[in-house]
Coordinates of C-alpha atoms in Angstrom, one line a residue:
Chain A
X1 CA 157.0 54.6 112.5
X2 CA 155.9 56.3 109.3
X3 CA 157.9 59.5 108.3
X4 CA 155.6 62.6 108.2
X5 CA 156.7 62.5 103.9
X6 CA 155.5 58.4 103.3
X7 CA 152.2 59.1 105.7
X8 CA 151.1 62.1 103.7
X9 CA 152.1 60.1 100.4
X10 CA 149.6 57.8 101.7
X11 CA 147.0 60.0 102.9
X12 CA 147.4 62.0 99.3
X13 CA 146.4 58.4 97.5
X14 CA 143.9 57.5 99.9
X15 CA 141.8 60.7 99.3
X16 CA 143.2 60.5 95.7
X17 CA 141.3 56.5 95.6
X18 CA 138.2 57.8 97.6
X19 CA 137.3 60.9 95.5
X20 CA 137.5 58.5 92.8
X21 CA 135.2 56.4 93.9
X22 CA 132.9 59.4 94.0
X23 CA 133.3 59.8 90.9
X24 CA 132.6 56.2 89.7
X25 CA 129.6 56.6 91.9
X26 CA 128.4 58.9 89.7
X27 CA 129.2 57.1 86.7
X28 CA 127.2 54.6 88.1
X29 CA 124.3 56.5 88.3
X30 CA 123.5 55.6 84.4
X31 CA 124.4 52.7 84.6
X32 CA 127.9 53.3 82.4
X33 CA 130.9 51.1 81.0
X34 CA 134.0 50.2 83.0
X35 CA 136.0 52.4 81.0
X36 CA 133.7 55.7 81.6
X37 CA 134.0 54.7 85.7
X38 CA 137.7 54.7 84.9
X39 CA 137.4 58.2 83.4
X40 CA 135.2 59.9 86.1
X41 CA 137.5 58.4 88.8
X42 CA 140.6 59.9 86.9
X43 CA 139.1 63.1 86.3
X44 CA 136.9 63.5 89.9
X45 CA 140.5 61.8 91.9
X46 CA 142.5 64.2 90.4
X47 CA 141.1 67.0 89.7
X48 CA 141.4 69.3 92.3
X49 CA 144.7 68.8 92.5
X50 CA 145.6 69.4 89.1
X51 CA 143.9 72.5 89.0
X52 CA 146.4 72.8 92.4
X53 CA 149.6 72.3 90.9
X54 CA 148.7 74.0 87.8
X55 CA 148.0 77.6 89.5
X56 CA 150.8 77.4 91.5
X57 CA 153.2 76.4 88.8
X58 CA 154.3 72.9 90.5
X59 CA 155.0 69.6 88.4
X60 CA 150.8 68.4 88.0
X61 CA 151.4 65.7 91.1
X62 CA 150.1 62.6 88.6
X63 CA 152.1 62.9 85.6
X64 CA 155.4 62.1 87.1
X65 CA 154.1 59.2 89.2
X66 CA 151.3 57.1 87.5
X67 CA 150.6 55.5 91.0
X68 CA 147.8 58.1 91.4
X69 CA 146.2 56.9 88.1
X70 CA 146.2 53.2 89.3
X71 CA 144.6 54.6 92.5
X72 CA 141.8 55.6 90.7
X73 CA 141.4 52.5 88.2
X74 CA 141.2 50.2 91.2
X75 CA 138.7 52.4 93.2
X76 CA 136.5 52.3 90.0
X77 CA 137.1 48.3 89.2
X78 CA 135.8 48.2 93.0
X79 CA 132.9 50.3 92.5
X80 CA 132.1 48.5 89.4
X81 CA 132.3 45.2 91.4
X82 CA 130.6 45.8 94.5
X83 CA 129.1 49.9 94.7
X84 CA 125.9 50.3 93.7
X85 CA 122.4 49.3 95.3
X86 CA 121.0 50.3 98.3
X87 CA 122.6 53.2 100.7
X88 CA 125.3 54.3 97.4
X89 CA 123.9 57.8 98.2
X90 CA 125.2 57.6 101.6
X91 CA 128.1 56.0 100.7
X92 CA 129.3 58.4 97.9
X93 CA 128.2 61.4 100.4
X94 CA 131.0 59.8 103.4
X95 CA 133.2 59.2 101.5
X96 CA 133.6 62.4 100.0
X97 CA 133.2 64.4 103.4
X98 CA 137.0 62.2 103.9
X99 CA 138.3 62.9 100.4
X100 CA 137.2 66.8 100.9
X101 CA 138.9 67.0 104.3
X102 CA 142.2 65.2 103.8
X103 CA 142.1 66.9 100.4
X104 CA 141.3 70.2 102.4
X105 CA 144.8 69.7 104.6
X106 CA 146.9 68.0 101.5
X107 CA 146.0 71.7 99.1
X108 CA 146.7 74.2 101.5
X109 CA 150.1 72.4 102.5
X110 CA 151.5 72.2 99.5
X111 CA 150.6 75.9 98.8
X112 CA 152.4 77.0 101.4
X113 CA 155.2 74.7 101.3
X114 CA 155.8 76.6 98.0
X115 CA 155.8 80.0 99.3
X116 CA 151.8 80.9 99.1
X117 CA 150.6 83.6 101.8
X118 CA 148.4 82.0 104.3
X119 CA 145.0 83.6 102.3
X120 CA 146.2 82.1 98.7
X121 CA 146.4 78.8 100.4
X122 CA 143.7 78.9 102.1
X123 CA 141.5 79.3 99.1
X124 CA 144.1 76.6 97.4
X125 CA 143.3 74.2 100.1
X126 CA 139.3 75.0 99.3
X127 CA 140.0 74.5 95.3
X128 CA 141.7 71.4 96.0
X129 CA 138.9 69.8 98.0
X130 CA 136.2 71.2 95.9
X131 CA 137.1 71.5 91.8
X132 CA 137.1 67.2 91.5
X133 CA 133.6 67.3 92.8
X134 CA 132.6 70.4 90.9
X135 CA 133.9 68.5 87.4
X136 CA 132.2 65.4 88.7
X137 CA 129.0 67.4 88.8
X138 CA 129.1 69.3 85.9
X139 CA 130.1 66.0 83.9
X140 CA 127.0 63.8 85.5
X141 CA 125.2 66.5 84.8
X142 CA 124.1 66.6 88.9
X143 CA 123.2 69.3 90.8
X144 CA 126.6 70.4 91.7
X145 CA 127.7 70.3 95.5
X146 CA 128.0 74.2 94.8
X147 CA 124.0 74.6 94.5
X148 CA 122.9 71.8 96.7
X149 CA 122.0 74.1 99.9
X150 CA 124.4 71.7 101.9
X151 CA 127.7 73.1 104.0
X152 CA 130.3 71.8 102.1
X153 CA 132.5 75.1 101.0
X154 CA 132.1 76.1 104.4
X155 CA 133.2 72.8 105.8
X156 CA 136.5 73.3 103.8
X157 CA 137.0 76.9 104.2
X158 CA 136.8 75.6 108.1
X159 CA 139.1 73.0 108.1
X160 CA 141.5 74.9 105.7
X161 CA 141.3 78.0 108.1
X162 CA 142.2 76.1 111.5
X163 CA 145.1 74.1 109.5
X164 CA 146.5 77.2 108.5
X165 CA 146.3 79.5 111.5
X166 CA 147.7 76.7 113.6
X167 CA 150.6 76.0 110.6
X168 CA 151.3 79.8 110.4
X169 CA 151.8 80.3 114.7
X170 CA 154.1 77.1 114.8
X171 CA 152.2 74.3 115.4
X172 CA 153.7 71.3 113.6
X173 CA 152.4 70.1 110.3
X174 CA 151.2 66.9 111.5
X175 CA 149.3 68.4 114.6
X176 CA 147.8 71.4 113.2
X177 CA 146.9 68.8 109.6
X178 CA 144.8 66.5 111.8
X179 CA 142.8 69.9 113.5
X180 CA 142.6 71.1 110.5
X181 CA 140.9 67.3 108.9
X182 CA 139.1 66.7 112.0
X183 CA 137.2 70.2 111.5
X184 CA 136.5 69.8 107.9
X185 CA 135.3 66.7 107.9
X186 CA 133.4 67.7 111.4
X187 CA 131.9 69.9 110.0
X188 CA 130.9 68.3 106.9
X189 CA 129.6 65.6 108.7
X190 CA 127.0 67.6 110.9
X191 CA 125.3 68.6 107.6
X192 CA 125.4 65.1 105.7
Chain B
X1 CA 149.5 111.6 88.9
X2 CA 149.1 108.0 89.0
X3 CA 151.7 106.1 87.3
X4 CA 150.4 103.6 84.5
X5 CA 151.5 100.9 86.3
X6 CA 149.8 101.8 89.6
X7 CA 146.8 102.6 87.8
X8 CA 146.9 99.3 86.2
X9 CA 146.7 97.9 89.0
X10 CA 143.3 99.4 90.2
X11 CA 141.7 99.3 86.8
X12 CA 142.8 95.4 87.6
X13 CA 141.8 95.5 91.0
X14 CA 138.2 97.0 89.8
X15 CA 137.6 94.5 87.4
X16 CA 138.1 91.8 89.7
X17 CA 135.7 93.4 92.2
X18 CA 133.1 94.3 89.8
X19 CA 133.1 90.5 88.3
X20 CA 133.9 89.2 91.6
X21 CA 130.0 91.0 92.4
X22 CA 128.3 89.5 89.6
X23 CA 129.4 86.2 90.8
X24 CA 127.7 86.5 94.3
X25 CA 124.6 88.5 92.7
X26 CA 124.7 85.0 90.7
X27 CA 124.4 83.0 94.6
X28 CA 122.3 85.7 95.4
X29 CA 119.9 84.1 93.1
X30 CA 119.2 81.3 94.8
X31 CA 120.3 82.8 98.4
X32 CA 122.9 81.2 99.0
X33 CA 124.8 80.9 102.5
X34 CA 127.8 84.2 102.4
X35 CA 130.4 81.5 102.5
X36 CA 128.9 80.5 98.9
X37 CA 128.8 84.0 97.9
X38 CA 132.5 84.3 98.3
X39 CA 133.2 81.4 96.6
X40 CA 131.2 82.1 93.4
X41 CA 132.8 86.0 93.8
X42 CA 136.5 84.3 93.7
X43 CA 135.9 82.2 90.7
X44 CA 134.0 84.9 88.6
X45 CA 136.3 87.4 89.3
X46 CA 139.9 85.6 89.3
X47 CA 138.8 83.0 86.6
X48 CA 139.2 84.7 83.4
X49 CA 143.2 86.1 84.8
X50 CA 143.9 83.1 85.9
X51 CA 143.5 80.8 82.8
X52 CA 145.2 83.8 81.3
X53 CA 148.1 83.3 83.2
X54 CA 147.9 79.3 83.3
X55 CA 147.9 79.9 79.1
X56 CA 151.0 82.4 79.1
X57 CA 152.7 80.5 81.5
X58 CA 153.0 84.0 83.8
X59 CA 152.9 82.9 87.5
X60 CA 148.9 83.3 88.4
X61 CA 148.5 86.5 89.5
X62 CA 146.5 86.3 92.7
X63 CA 148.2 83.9 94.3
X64 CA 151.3 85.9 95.5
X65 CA 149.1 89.0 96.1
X66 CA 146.1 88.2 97.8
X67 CA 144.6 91.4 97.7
X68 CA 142.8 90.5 94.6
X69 CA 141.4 87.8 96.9
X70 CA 140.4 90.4 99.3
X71 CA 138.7 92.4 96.8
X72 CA 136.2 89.6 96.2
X73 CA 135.2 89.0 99.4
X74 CA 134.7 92.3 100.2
X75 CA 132.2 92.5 97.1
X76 CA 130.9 89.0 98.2
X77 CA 129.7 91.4 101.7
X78 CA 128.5 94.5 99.9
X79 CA 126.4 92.6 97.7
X80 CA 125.7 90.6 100.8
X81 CA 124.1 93.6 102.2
X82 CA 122.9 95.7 99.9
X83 CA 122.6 93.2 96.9
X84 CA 119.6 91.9 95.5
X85 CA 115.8 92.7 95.0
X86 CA 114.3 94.8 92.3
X87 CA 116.7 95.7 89.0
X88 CA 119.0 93.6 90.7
X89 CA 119.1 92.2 87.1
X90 CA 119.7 95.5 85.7
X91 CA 122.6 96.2 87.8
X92 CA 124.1 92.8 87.3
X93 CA 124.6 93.3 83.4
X94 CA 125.7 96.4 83.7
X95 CA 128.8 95.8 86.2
X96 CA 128.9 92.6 84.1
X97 CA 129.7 95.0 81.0
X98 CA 132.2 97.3 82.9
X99 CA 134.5 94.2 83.6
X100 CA 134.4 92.6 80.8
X101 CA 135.5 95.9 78.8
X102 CA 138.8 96.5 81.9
X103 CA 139.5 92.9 81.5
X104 CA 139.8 93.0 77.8
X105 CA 142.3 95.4 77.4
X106 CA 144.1 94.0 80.6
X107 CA 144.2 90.3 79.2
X108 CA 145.1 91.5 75.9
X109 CA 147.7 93.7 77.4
X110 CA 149.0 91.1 79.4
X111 CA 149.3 88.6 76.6
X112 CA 151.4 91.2 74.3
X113 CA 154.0 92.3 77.1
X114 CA 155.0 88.8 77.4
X115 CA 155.6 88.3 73.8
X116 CA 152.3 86.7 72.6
X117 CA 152.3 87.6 68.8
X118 CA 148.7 90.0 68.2
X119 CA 146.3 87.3 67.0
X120 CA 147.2 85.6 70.4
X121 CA 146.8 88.6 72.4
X122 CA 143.0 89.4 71.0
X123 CA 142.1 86.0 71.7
X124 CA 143.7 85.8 75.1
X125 CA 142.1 89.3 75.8
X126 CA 138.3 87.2 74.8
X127 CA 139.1 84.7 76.7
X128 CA 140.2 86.8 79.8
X129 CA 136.5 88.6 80.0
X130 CA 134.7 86.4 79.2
X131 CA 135.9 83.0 81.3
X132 CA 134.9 84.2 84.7
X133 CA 131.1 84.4 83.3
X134 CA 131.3 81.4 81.8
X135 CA 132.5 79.7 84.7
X136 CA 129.4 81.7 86.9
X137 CA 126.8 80.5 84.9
X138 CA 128.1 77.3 84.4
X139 CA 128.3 76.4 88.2
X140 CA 125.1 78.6 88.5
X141 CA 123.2 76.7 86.1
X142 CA 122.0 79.1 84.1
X143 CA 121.9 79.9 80.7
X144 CA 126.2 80.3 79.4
X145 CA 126.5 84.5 78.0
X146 CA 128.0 82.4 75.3
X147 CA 124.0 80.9 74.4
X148 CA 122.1 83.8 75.3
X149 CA 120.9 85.6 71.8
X150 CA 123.2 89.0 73.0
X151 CA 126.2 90.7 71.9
X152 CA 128.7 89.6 74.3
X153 CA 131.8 87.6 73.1
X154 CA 131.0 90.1 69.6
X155 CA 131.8 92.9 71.9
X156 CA 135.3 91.9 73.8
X157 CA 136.3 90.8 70.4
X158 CA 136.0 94.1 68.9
X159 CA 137.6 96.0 71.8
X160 CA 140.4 93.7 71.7
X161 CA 140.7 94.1 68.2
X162 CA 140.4 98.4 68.6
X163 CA 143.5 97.8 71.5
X164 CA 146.4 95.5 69.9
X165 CA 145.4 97.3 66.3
X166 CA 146.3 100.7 68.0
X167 CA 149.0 99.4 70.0
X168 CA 150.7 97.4 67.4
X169 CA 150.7 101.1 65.0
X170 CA 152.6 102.9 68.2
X171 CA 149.7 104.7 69.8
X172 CA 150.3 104.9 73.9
X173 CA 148.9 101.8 75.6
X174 CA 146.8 104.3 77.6
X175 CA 145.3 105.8 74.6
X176 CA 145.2 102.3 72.7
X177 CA 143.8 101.1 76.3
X178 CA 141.1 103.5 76.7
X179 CA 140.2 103.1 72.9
X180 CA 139.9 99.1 73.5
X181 CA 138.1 99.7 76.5
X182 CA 135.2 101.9 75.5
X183 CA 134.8 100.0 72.5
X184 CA 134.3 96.6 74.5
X185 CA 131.5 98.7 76.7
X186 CA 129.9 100.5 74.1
X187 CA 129.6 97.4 72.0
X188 CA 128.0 95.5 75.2
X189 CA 126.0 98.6 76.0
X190 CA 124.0 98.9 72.6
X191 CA 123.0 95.1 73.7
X192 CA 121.8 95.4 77.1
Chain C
X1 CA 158.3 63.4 50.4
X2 CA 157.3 65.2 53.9
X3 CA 159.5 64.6 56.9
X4 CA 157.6 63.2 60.1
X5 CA 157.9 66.9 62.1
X6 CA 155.9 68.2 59.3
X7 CA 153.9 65.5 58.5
X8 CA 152.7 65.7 62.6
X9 CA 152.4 69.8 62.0
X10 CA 150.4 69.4 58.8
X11 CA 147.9 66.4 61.0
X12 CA 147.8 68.7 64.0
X13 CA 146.5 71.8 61.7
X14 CA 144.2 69.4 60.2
X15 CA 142.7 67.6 63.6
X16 CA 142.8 71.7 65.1
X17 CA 140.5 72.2 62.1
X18 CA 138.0 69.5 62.3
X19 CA 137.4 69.4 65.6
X20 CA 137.3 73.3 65.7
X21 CA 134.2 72.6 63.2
X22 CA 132.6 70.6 65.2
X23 CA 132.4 73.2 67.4
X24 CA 131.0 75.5 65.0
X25 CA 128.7 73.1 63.6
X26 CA 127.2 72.7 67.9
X27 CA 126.8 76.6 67.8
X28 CA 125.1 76.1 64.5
X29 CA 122.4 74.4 66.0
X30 CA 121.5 77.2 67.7
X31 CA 122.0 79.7 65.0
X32 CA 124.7 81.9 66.8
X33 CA 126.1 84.8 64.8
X34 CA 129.8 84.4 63.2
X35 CA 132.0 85.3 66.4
X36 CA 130.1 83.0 68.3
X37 CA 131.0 80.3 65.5
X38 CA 134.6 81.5 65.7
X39 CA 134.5 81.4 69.6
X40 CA 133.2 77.4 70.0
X41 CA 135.1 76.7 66.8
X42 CA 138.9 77.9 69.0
X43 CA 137.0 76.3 72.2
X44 CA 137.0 73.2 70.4
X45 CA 139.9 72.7 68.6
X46 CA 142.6 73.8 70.8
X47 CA 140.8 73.1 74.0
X48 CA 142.4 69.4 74.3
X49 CA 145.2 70.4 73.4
X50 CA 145.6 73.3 76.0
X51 CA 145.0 71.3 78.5
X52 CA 147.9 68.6 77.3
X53 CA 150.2 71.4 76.8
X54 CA 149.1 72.6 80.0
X55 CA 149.8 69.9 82.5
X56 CA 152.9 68.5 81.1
X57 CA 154.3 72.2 81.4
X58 CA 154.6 72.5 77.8
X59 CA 154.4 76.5 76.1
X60 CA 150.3 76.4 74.9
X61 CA 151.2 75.2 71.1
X62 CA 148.8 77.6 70.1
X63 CA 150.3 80.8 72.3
X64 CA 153.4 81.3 70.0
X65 CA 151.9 79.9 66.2
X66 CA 148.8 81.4 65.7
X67 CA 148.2 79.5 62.7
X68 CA 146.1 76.9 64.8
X69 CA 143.7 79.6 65.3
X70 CA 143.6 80.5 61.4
X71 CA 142.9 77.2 61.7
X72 CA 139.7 77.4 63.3
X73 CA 138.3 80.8 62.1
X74 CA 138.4 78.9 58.6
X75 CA 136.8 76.2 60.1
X76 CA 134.0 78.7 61.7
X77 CA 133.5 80.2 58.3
X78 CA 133.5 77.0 56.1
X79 CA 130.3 76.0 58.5
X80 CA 128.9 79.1 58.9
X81 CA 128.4 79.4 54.5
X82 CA 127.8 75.4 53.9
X83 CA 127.2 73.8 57.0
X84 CA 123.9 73.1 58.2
X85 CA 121.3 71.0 56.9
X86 CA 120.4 67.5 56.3
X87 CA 123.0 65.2 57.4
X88 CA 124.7 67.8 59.7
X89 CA 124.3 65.5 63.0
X90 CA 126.0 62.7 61.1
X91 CA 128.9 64.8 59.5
X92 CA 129.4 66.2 62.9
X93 CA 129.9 62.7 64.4
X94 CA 132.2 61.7 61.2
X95 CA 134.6 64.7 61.3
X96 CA 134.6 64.2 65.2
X97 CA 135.7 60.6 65.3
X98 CA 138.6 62.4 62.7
X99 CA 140.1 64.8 65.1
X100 CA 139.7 62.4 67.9
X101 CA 141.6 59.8 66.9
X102 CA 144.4 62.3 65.8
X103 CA 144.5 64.1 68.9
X104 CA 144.3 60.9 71.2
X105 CA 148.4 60.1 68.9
X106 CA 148.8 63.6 68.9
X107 CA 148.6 63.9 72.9
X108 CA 150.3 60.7 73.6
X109 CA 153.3 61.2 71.4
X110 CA 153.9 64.7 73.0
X111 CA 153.3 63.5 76.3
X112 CA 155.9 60.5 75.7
X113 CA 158.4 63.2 74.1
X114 CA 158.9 65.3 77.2
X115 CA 159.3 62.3 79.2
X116 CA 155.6 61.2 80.7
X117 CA 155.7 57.4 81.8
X118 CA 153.6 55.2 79.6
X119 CA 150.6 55.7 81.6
X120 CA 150.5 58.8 82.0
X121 CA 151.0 59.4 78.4
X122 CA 148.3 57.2 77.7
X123 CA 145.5 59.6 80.1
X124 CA 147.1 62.9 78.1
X125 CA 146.2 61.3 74.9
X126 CA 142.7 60.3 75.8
X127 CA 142.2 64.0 77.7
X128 CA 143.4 65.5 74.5
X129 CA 141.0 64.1 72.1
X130 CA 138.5 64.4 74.4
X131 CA 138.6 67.8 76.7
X132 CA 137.8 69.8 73.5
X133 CA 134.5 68.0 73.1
X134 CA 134.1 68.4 76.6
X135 CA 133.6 71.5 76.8
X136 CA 132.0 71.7 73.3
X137 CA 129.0 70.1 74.9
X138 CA 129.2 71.7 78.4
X139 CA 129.1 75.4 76.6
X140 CA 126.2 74.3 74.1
X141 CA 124.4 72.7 77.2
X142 CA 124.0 69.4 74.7
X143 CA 124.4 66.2 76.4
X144 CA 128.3 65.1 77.2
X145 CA 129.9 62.8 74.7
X146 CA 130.9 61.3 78.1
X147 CA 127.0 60.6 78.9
X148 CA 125.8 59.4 75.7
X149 CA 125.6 55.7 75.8
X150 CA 128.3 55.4 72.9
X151 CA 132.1 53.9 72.8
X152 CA 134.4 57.5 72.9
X153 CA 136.7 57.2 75.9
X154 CA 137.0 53.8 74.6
X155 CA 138.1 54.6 71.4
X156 CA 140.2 56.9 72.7
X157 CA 141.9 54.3 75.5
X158 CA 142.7 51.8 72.7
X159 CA 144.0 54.1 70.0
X160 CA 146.0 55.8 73.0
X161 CA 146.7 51.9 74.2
X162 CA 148.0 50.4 70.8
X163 CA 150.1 53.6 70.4
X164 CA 151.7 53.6 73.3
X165 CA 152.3 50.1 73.6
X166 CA 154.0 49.8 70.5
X167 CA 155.9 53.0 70.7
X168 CA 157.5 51.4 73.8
X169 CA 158.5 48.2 72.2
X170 CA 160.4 50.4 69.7
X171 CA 158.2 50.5 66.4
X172 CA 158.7 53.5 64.3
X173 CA 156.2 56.9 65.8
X174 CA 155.2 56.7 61.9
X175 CA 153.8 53.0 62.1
X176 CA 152.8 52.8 65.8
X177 CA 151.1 56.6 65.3
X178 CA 149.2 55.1 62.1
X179 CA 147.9 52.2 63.9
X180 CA 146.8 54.0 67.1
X181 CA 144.6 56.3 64.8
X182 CA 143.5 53.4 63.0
X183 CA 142.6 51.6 66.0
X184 CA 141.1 54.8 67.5
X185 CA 139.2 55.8 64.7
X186 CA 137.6 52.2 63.9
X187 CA 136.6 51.7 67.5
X188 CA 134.7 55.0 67.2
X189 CA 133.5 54.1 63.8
X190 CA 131.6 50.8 64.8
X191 CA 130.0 52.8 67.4
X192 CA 128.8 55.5 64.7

């Protein structure tokens, strides 16, 4: 069995690969080069939690351990293989209802693993999940997912809520991290 | 009598709130869900401290306290509420002006008790005011304060320049405070 | 003849400067008053840097020398008496493809120097020569250098590349430094 440390490793560079791929997605949009996917992978992958780390005075997650950057150059060599064409819109909304939720859970953890009251990381786990997207937007020049009249802060202020109360009456990490997904990206999902 | 420390802290606190409300009156503009509200109130209103701090390397000051937090939703409701409809423009520049005058002398203040030499300190002071607006109307989409044809940026740098001068020649940082800060809002209030 | 640690101060100053003129020379298209020149001018030039400085956990290089924002006030006023005019679009592009191939050897080498991996070193140098301009064009609502259909980011990833690479098969910071600039700048040139 997985320890709870190596699954969340790999949950952080799944959402790490699939917010990337948003943001290739939007690179693709105009049609860019490979290297300009690679940049709006990086930047959209790990954005939010950079901006993470960085308020909360941790070691930015990344620059220690490249393997986050190579997560995002693969998602965007994939997208630049195979992701555009029909349905991307779809797609690129799904897949960041899962970055957003895992992202959601991974934020407000490591907020409180450092000593943040249960508020503070609560909004951490909503900057997490949301700042990658907002740079993504502002870059591609999109309406960002701020303005779109769409549930998405809601969905994370949700999922970061239930993950937290449960964390902060004793629930274990693993338990009240899956409530806490499950309602983020439930929610999400009902307004996609 | 209020100590200068506590009243530091509710000039601070005020500032936050009274930024924190031109963010949402910003959602209010396209009426927004209140979950929005709140999030556009946090970012206005802790934005222009918290790249302070992230720049001084000070531990970000809302994250340990989350009253600051607290403050912006509870202006997130009011304006919620009572907010928008006619002058709501009017009141928006006005509050607008208020904060960025208390957050002026706060930044710059800030900046210099930490050791920041005095050209650092004006600048940090600037940016402290004036980053939580340009965050808002970036992720609002509306025209940056930094393009509109209005004496904005002209203003915090003149009330930050009135502050460290006085402070670096000895005078009281209340004085030197209060100096900097009616400055900063008399500057911006010949503009609006 | 100059050692390398001021040789590096005395490029640093000098990419600070030219980049902090772009700035200036994007508020000058809108004909912005002086602070506002000063204001995109420190935007500008310090902006990648801050950013560097700030996720490697590095004190902001500008916090504690002030000269780099000298630096760019000079800048602000050299543009704001001689700068606009015929030509200015393609002086802009000139002194920008300057200061971003400094900054991209600039980043890297300070990245490698407190102990980034290769890779990682590699993304800081191409985020430092290109946040500043980032933002440049965000503020001045002018179309991202990320979103014109030019080669930046790739001028950027091959000057970062050729620096790095050789850096790590132990040429001189000197030689590799010069070539990653060259390789950099000449990329960006071709695209001009």
């Amino acid at each position: 069995m997985l320890s709870l440390a190596t699954s969340l490793l790999w949950l952080d560079l799944a959402a790490v690969a699939v917010f990337g791929a948003t943001g290739a997605l939007a690179a693709a949009r105009r049609k860019h080069d490979i290297v300009t996917f690679g940049f709006f992978a990086a930047l959209t992958g790990v954005g939010g939690g950079t901006l993470r780390d960085v308020l909360i005075d941790a070691p930015v997650f990344w620059v220690g351990r490249p393997t986050y950057l190579v997560a995002c150059v693969v998602a965007a060599i994939v997208i630049w293989f195979v992701g555009w064409g029909q349905g991307r819109e779809r797609v690129l909304n799904w897949l960041d209802a899962l970055g957003m939720a895992a992202y959601t859970v991974v934020g407000a953890l490591k907020a409180l693993s450092l000593g943040a009251p249960p508020l503070s990381a609560i909004v951490m786990g909503i900057m997490t999940s949301t700042f990658g997207g907002i740079i993504r937007d502002v870059l591609a020049e999109q309406p960002s997912i701020l303005l779109r009249r769409e549930i998405y802060v809601t969905a994370a202020l949700a999922g970061a809520v239930v993950f937290v109360g449960l964390h902060q009456i004793g629930i274990a990490p693993a338990i009240a991290g899956s409530a806490g997904f499950a309602t983020a990206f439930g929610v999400r999902a009902g307004a996609i």
